[in-house]
Coordinates of C-alpha atoms and ligand atoms in Angstrom, one line a residue:
M1 CA 92.6 73.9 157.2
D2 CA 96.2 73.5 156.0
I3 CA 95.9 69.8 156.4
L4 CA 92.8 69.8 154.2
E5 CA 94.6 72.0 151.6
N6 CA 97.4 69.5 151.5
S7 CA 95.1 66.6 151.0
Y8 CA 93.4 68.4 148.1
R9 CA 96.9 69.3 146.7
R10 CA 97.9 65.6 146.8
L11 CA 94.8 64.8 144.8
G12 CA 95.7 67.4 142.1
I13 CA 93.6 70.3 143.2
S14 CA 95.4 73.7 143.1
E15 CA 95.0 76.4 145.7
A16 CA 93.1 78.6 143.2
V17 CA 90.5 75.9 142.4
L18 CA 90.1 75.0 146.0
D19 CA 89.6 78.6 147.1
F20 CA 87.1 79.2 144.3
G21 CA 85.2 76.1 145.4
Q22 CA 85.2 77.0 149.1
K23 CA 83.8 80.4 148.3
I24 CA 80.9 78.9 146.3
E25 CA 80.3 76.3 149.0
E26 CA 80.2 79.1 151.7
E27 CA 77.3 80.7 149.8
L28 CA 75.4 77.5 149.7
K29 CA 75.0 77.0 153.4
T30 CA 71.2 77.6 153.4
R31 CA 70.7 75.3 150.4
F32 CA 72.7 72.5 152.0
W33 CA 70.8 73.0 155.2
E34 CA 67.5 72.5 153.3
I35 CA 68.8 69.4 151.6
D36 CA 69.9 68.0 155.0
A37 CA 66.5 68.7 156.4
V38 CA 64.8 66.6 153.7
A39 CA 67.3 63.8 154.3
E40 CA 66.6 63.9 158.0
Y41 CA 62.9 63.5 157.4
N42 CA 63.4 60.7 154.9
Q43 CA 65.9 58.9 157.1
L44 CA 63.2 58.8 159.9
K45 CA 60.6 57.6 157.3
V46 CA 62.9 54.7 156.3
I47 CA 63.8 53.8 159.9
G48 CA 60.1 54.0 160.9
A49 CA 59.1 51.7 158.1
M50 CA 61.8 49.2 159.1
Q51 CA 60.7 49.2 162.7
E52 CA 57.0 49.0 161.9
C53 CA 57.7 45.9 159.7
R54 CA 59.8 44.4 162.5
V55 CA 62.9 43.9 160.3
G56 CA 65.3 41.5 162.1
A57 CA 68.6 39.9 161.5
E58 CA 66.9 36.8 160.0
C59 CA 65.8 39.0 157.1
F60 CA 69.3 39.0 155.7
N61 CA 69.4 35.2 155.2
S62 CA 69.9 34.0 151.7
S63 CA 67.5 31.7 149.8
S64 CA 68.1 29.7 146.7
G65 CA 66.0 27.5 144.4
Y66 CA 62.3 28.5 144.3
G67 CA 62.7 30.9 147.2
Y68 CA 59.4 29.8 148.9
N69 CA 58.7 31.6 152.2
D70 CA 61.7 34.0 151.9
L71 CA 61.0 36.1 154.9
G72 CA 63.6 38.8 154.1
R73 CA 62.3 39.3 150.6
D74 CA 58.7 39.5 151.6
K75 CA 59.5 41.9 154.5
L76 CA 61.6 44.1 152.3
E77 CA 58.6 44.5 150.0
E78 CA 56.5 45.5 153.0
V79 CA 59.1 48.0 154.0
Y80 CA 59.1 49.6 150.5
A81 CA 55.3 49.7 150.6
A82 CA 55.5 51.4 154.0
V83 CA 58.1 54.0 152.7
F84 CA 56.1 54.8 149.6
H85 CA 52.8 54.6 151.4
T86 CA 51.4 52.0 149.0
E87 CA 49.4 48.8 149.5
A88 CA 52.2 46.6 148.2
A89 CA 55.5 46.5 146.4
L90 CA 57.6 44.2 144.3
V91 CA 61.4 44.6 145.0
R92 CA 63.5 41.9 143.4
P93 CA 67.0 41.1 142.1
Q94 CA 65.2 39.4 139.2
I95 CA 64.1 42.9 138.1
T96 CA 67.3 43.6 136.2
C97 CA 67.2 47.4 135.9
G98 CA 64.9 50.5 135.7
T99 CA 63.8 49.8 132.1
H100 CA 62.9 46.3 133.1
A101 CA 60.8 47.5 136.1
L102 CA 59.0 50.0 133.9
A103 CA 58.4 47.5 131.1
L104 CA 57.1 45.1 133.7
A105 CA 54.7 47.6 135.2
L106 CA 53.4 48.5 131.8
M107 CA 53.2 45.0 130.2
S108 CA 51.5 43.5 133.3
N109 CA 48.8 46.1 133.7
L110 CA 47.9 46.7 130.0
R111 CA 45.9 44.2 127.8
P112 CA 45.4 44.1 124.1
G113 CA 43.1 46.9 122.9
D114 CA 44.2 49.2 125.8
E115 CA 45.9 52.5 125.2
L116 CA 48.9 53.9 127.0
L117 CA 49.1 57.7 127.3
S118 CA 52.3 59.5 128.2
I119 CA 51.5 63.0 129.5
S120 CA 55.1 64.1 130.1
G121 CA 56.1 64.0 126.5
K122 CA 58.6 61.5 125.0
P123 CA 59.6 58.9 127.5
Y124 CA 63.1 57.9 128.4
D125 CA 65.0 56.5 125.4
T126 CA 65.0 52.8 126.4
L127 CA 61.2 52.9 126.7
E128 CA 60.7 53.7 123.1
E129 CA 61.3 50.1 122.2
V130 CA 59.2 48.8 125.1
I131 CA 56.3 50.8 123.9
G132 CA 57.0 50.3 120.2
I133 CA 57.6 53.9 119.3
R134 CA 60.7 52.4 117.7
P135 CA 59.7 48.9 116.5
S136 CA 61.0 46.1 118.6
K137 CA 60.3 42.4 119.2
G138 CA 57.8 42.0 122.0
S139 CA 56.9 45.6 122.3
L140 CA 53.5 46.7 123.6
A141 CA 52.6 47.6 120.0
E142 CA 53.1 44.0 118.9
Y143 CA 50.6 43.0 121.5
G144 CA 48.0 45.4 120.2
I145 CA 48.5 48.1 122.9
T146 CA 48.3 51.5 121.3
Y147 CA 50.2 54.6 122.4
R148 CA 49.6 58.3 122.5
Q149 CA 51.6 61.1 123.9
V150 CA 50.9 64.6 125.1
D151 CA 53.9 66.9 125.3
L152 CA 54.6 69.2 128.2
R153 CA 54.0 72.8 127.4
G154 CA 56.8 75.2 126.5
D155 CA 56.9 76.3 130.2
G156 CA 57.5 72.7 131.3
N157 CA 54.0 72.2 132.8
F158 CA 51.4 69.6 131.9
D159 CA 49.1 70.5 129.0
F160 CA 45.8 69.8 130.7
E161 CA 43.6 70.7 127.8
E162 CA 45.5 68.4 125.5
I163 CA 45.4 65.6 128.1
R164 CA 41.6 65.9 128.3
R165 CA 41.4 65.6 124.5
A166 CA 43.8 62.7 124.4
V167 CA 41.9 60.5 126.9
T168 CA 39.6 58.0 125.1
P169 CA 37.5 55.1 126.3
K170 CA 40.5 52.9 125.5
T171 CA 42.9 54.8 127.8
K172 CA 43.9 52.4 130.5
L173 CA 47.2 53.8 131.9
V174 CA 48.7 57.2 132.0
A175 CA 52.5 57.4 132.3
I176 CA 54.4 60.3 133.9
Q177 CA 58.2 60.7 134.0
R178 CA 59.4 62.6 137.0
S179 CA 63.0 63.2 136.0
K180 CA 63.9 65.1 132.8
G181 CA 66.3 62.2 132.1
Y182 CA 68.6 63.4 129.4
Q183 CA 66.3 66.1 128.0
T184 CA 66.4 69.8 128.7
R185 CA 62.9 70.2 130.1
P186 CA 62.5 70.9 133.8
T187 CA 62.0 67.9 136.2
L188 CA 58.5 67.6 137.5
S189 CA 58.0 68.2 141.2
V190 CA 55.9 65.8 143.2
E191 CA 53.3 68.5 143.7
R192 CA 52.9 69.0 140.0
I193 CA 52.7 65.3 139.4
G194 CA 50.0 65.2 142.1
K195 CA 47.9 67.8 140.3
A196 CA 48.2 65.8 137.0
V197 CA 47.2 62.6 138.7
A198 CA 44.2 64.3 140.3
F199 CA 43.2 65.8 136.9
V200 CA 43.5 62.4 135.1
K201 CA 41.4 60.7 137.9
S202 CA 38.8 63.5 137.5
I203 CA 38.4 62.6 133.9
R204 CA 37.9 58.9 134.7
K205 CA 38.9 57.5 138.1
D206 CA 39.8 54.0 136.8
I207 CA 42.7 55.2 134.7
L208 CA 45.9 53.9 136.2
C209 CA 48.6 56.5 136.8
M210 CA 52.2 55.2 136.7
V211 CA 55.2 57.4 137.6
D212 CA 58.7 56.7 136.3
N213 CA 60.4 57.7 139.6
C214 CA 64.0 57.1 138.5
Y215 CA 66.5 59.6 140.0
G216 CA 63.7 61.2 142.0
E217 CA 63.4 59.0 145.1
F218 CA 64.1 60.9 148.4
V219 CA 64.8 64.2 146.7
E220 CA 61.6 65.5 148.3
I221 CA 59.7 64.6 151.4
K222 CA 56.9 63.2 149.4
E223 CA 56.8 60.6 146.6
P224 CA 54.3 60.5 143.7
S225 CA 52.6 57.6 145.5
D226 CA 51.7 60.1 148.3
M227 CA 49.8 62.1 145.7
G228 CA 47.6 59.4 144.3
A229 CA 49.8 57.6 141.7
D230 CA 48.8 53.9 141.4
M231 CA 52.4 52.8 140.8
V232 CA 55.9 54.3 141.3
V233 CA 58.7 52.5 139.5
G234 CA 62.5 52.8 139.7
S235 CA 65.9 51.2 139.7
L236 CA 68.0 50.0 142.7
I237 CA 71.2 51.0 141.1
K238 CA 70.0 54.6 141.3
N239 CA 68.6 56.4 144.4
P240 CA 66.8 53.8 146.5
G241 CA 69.7 51.2 146.3
G242 CA 71.8 53.7 148.2
G243 CA 74.9 52.6 146.3
L244 CA 74.9 49.2 147.9
A245 CA 72.3 47.2 145.9
P246 CA 74.2 45.3 143.3
I247 CA 71.2 44.9 141.0
G248 CA 67.4 45.3 141.1
G249 CA 64.3 47.3 140.5
Y250 CA 61.1 48.1 142.3
I251 CA 57.5 48.8 141.7
A252 CA 55.4 50.1 144.6
G253 CA 51.6 50.5 144.2
T254 CA 48.2 49.2 144.7
E255 CA 47.7 45.5 145.5
E256 CA 46.1 44.9 142.2
C257 CA 48.9 46.5 140.1
I258 CA 51.6 44.7 142.1
E259 CA 49.8 41.3 141.8
N260 CA 49.7 41.8 138.0
A261 CA 53.4 42.8 137.9
A262 CA 54.3 39.7 140.0
Y263 CA 52.3 37.4 137.8
R264 CA 54.1 38.7 134.8
L265 CA 57.6 38.7 136.4
T266 CA 57.4 35.1 137.4
S267 CA 54.3 33.3 136.2
P268 CA 50.5 33.4 136.5
G269 CA 49.6 31.6 139.6
L270 CA 53.1 31.8 141.1
G271 CA 53.5 35.6 141.4
R272 CA 55.3 36.8 144.5
E273 CA 55.6 33.4 146.1
V274 CA 58.8 32.4 144.1
G275 CA 62.1 34.2 143.5
A276 CA 65.1 33.4 145.5
S277 CA 66.9 36.3 147.0
L278 CA 70.4 34.9 146.4
G279 CA 72.1 36.7 149.2
V280 CA 71.4 40.3 148.2
M281 CA 68.9 41.1 151.0
Q282 CA 71.3 42.8 153.4
S283 CA 72.5 45.2 150.6
F284 CA 68.9 46.0 149.6
Y285 CA 68.0 46.8 153.2
Q286 CA 71.2 48.6 154.1
G287 CA 71.1 50.5 150.8
L288 CA 67.6 51.7 151.4
F289 CA 68.6 52.7 154.9
L290 CA 71.5 54.8 153.5
A291 CA 69.6 56.1 150.5
P292 CA 68.3 59.4 152.0
T293 CA 71.8 60.6 153.0
V294 CA 73.3 59.3 149.8
V295 CA 70.7 61.2 147.8
A296 CA 71.5 64.3 149.9
G297 CA 75.2 64.0 149.0
A298 CA 74.4 63.7 145.3
L299 CA 72.1 66.7 145.5
K300 CA 74.7 68.9 147.2
G301 CA 77.1 67.9 144.4
A302 CA 74.6 68.9 141.7
V303 CA 73.9 72.2 143.3
F304 CA 77.6 72.9 143.9
A305 CA 78.4 72.1 140.2
A306 CA 75.5 74.3 139.0
N307 CA 76.8 77.2 141.0
I308 CA 80.4 76.8 140.0
Y309 CA 79.8 76.5 136.3
E310 CA 77.0 79.2 136.3
R311 CA 79.5 81.6 137.9
L312 CA 82.0 80.8 135.1
G313 CA 79.4 81.7 132.5
F314 CA 78.3 78.3 131.3
E315 CA 74.6 77.3 130.8
V316 CA 73.5 74.9 133.6
V317 CA 70.2 73.1 133.9
P318 CA 68.8 73.3 136.5
N319 CA 70.3 76.7 137.3
G320 CA 72.2 77.4 140.5
S321 CA 69.2 78.6 142.5
E322 CA 66.1 76.7 141.4
S323 CA 64.5 73.9 143.4
R324 CA 65.5 70.3 142.8
H325 CA 63.3 67.3 141.9
D326 CA 66.0 64.9 140.8
I327 CA 69.8 64.5 141.0
I328 CA 70.8 65.1 137.4
Q329 CA 72.8 68.2 136.5
A330 CA 73.5 69.3 133.0
V331 CA 76.3 71.7 132.1
T332 CA 76.8 73.0 128.5
F333 CA 80.4 73.7 127.6
G334 CA 79.9 74.5 123.9
S335 CA 83.0 72.6 122.8
P336 CA 84.2 69.0 122.6
E337 CA 87.2 69.7 124.9
G338 CA 84.9 71.0 127.6
V339 CA 82.9 67.8 127.7
V340 CA 86.0 65.6 127.5
E341 CA 88.0 67.4 130.2
F342 CA 85.0 67.5 132.5
C343 CA 84.5 63.8 132.2
K344 CA 88.2 63.1 132.7
G345 CA 88.1 65.0 135.9
I346 CA 85.2 63.0 137.2
Q347 CA 87.0 59.8 136.4
A348 CA 90.3 60.9 137.9
A349 CA 88.5 61.6 141.2
A350 CA 87.0 58.2 141.5
P351 CA 87.9 55.6 144.2
V352 CA 87.8 52.9 141.5
D353 CA 89.5 53.0 138.1
S354 CA 90.9 56.5 138.7
Y355 CA 93.9 55.7 136.6
V356 CA 92.0 55.0 133.4
T357 CA 91.3 57.8 130.9
P358 CA 87.8 57.9 129.4
E359 CA 87.7 58.5 125.6
P360 CA 84.7 59.3 123.4
W361 CA 83.5 56.2 121.5
A362 CA 80.6 55.2 119.1
M363 CA 78.2 53.6 121.7
P364 CA 75.5 51.4 120.2
G365 CA 72.2 53.3 120.1
Y366 CA 73.7 56.8 119.9
D367 CA 74.0 58.9 116.8
S368 CA 77.3 60.5 117.9
D369 CA 80.4 59.5 119.9
V370 CA 79.8 59.6 123.7
I371 CA 82.2 59.9 126.5
M372 CA 81.4 58.4 129.9
A373 CA 83.1 58.7 133.2
A374 CA 82.4 56.3 136.0
G375 CA 84.6 54.8 138.6
A376 CA 82.0 52.8 140.4
F377 CA 81.8 49.9 142.9
V378 CA 78.6 48.7 141.1
Q379 CA 79.1 48.7 137.4
G380 CA 77.0 51.3 135.6
S381 CA 75.6 52.6 138.9
S382 CA 74.5 56.2 138.4
I383 CA 73.9 56.9 142.1
E384 CA 77.7 56.8 142.2
L385 CA 79.5 59.9 140.8
S386 CA 79.3 59.6 137.0
A387 CA 79.1 61.7 133.9
D388 CA 78.5 61.4 130.3
G389 CA 78.3 63.6 127.3
P390 CA 77.5 63.1 123.6
I391 CA 80.2 64.7 121.4
K392 CA 77.8 66.9 119.5
P393 CA 76.4 70.4 119.8
P394 CA 75.6 71.9 122.2
Y395 CA 78.4 69.9 123.9
A396 CA 76.6 69.3 127.2
V397 CA 77.6 66.9 130.0
Y398 CA 75.1 65.2 132.3
F399 CA 76.3 64.2 135.6
Q400 CA 74.8 62.7 138.7
G401 CA 75.5 60.9 141.9
G402 CA 78.2 60.7 144.5
L403 CA 77.8 58.4 147.4
T404 CA 79.1 61.1 149.7
W405 CA 79.1 64.9 149.3
Y406 CA 82.9 65.0 149.8
H407 CA 83.5 62.7 146.9
A408 CA 81.1 64.7 144.7
K409 CA 83.0 67.9 145.7
L410 CA 86.3 66.4 144.9
G411 CA 85.0 65.2 141.5
I412 CA 83.7 68.6 140.6
L413 CA 86.9 70.4 141.7
K414 CA 88.9 68.0 139.7
S415 CA 86.8 68.6 136.6
L416 CA 87.3 72.3 137.1
Q417 CA 91.0 71.8 137.5
N418 CA 91.2 69.9 134.2
L419 CA 89.1 72.6 132.4
L420 CA 91.4 75.3 133.8
D421 CA 94.6 73.4 132.9
A422 CA 93.3 72.7 129.3
G423 CA 92.4 76.4 128.9
V424 CA 88.7 75.8 128.4
V425 CA 88.1 77.9 131.6
K426 CA 90.4 80.9 131.3
E427 CA 90.3 82.3 134.8
L428 CA 88.5 81.9 138.1
Ligands
PLP1 C1 67.7 55.5 134.2 C2 66.3 55.8 133.8 C3 65.5 54.8 133.3 C4 66.0 53.4 133.0 O1 66.7 52.8 134.0 P1 67.9 51.8 133.6 O2 68.2 51.2 135.0 O3 69.0 52.5 133.0 O4 67.3 50.7 132.7 C5 64.2 55.1 133.0 N1 63.7 56.4 133.2 C6 64.5 57.4 133.7 C7 63.9 58.7 133.9 C8 65.8 57.1 134.0 O5 66.5 58.1 134.6

């Protein structure tokens, strides 16, 4: 134990902060055990899928040019389909990020005259321009695809009555966002999403249900595709990339939805047949293999932080004891220094760029200065330990990730050390 204390001391964590953290961690044994149990189940699910699909060393070969007959690429898509229990999947480095994957899923499965209905309220910021809520070149609105939205109820649940009223003969696709993203509503559990999908299908069974699965993958033993969703969509620089995928997005779903998406991604007629894998296959496979344990580490970090800051009297969402359906943790500090010191602590604990000091700046697209902390191997990766906070009331930070629990723990202790040293936290 002395050796461990010394190591923490060398990384700038005082005895008082470490003791406080250890006490909290001690109380979380059962929670952590539950998180590990989910990870164990999901690890077996991923290994089982890889065995069933007969993944072999030849899958890691690189292709260039058109990428015809790229065995590794095609097999990886089979593996994703097996993991998500769907008919098919599209998993490509040519899908540049989560927003792109979502835009692709929508644009390829909607036609002029169709209506898109979001039943989990306002979608993630970047989708506003995809849909045309904020006017943009090439938005769904420009193509004559209309949009409606039903907000979640005050208690965070779906508003089934309003959903029934909002469905019209034009409604072609219903979108559900699993994670709260950067809102304060609760994240939706897979079970809740399943009930909503069943409800939509009971109104008209040909309405497609798409779930934005970002930050949710492997947090539970089921995925929304196990509960009847036609498509689940996400980013490989979040959960399913396991920290190793350097780029990419996925869509897993019905054969028809995936074929549509592939025809849109490449070209009508070409679809899945083209798209060189450019040497990223090993990191895609290995990242997926590691994803269940990486997600478990990130979840432990989120639960640990919630309990630390709740104990110190700050508002945390989700709170220290509620069940988790994504990896995001919000902490409200109520002051600019709180946000800044927290983010500086996360940065200082990183394996990469630990010596730089993050500062608030006027990021494009935001209406206040924002501070971001990330010392990541993959730029912008938010499955790696990262935090950001807009410098405006209520002065909350959102943080997520951590490729290992030990790194997440160090980052959180370092944030606490900074807050204590700056006098934002008065005593432990
Ligand atoms: C991150 C995220 C997205 C967008 O993904 P990017 O990779 O940042 O484009 C969409 N929806 C949710 C809920 C997200 O968390």
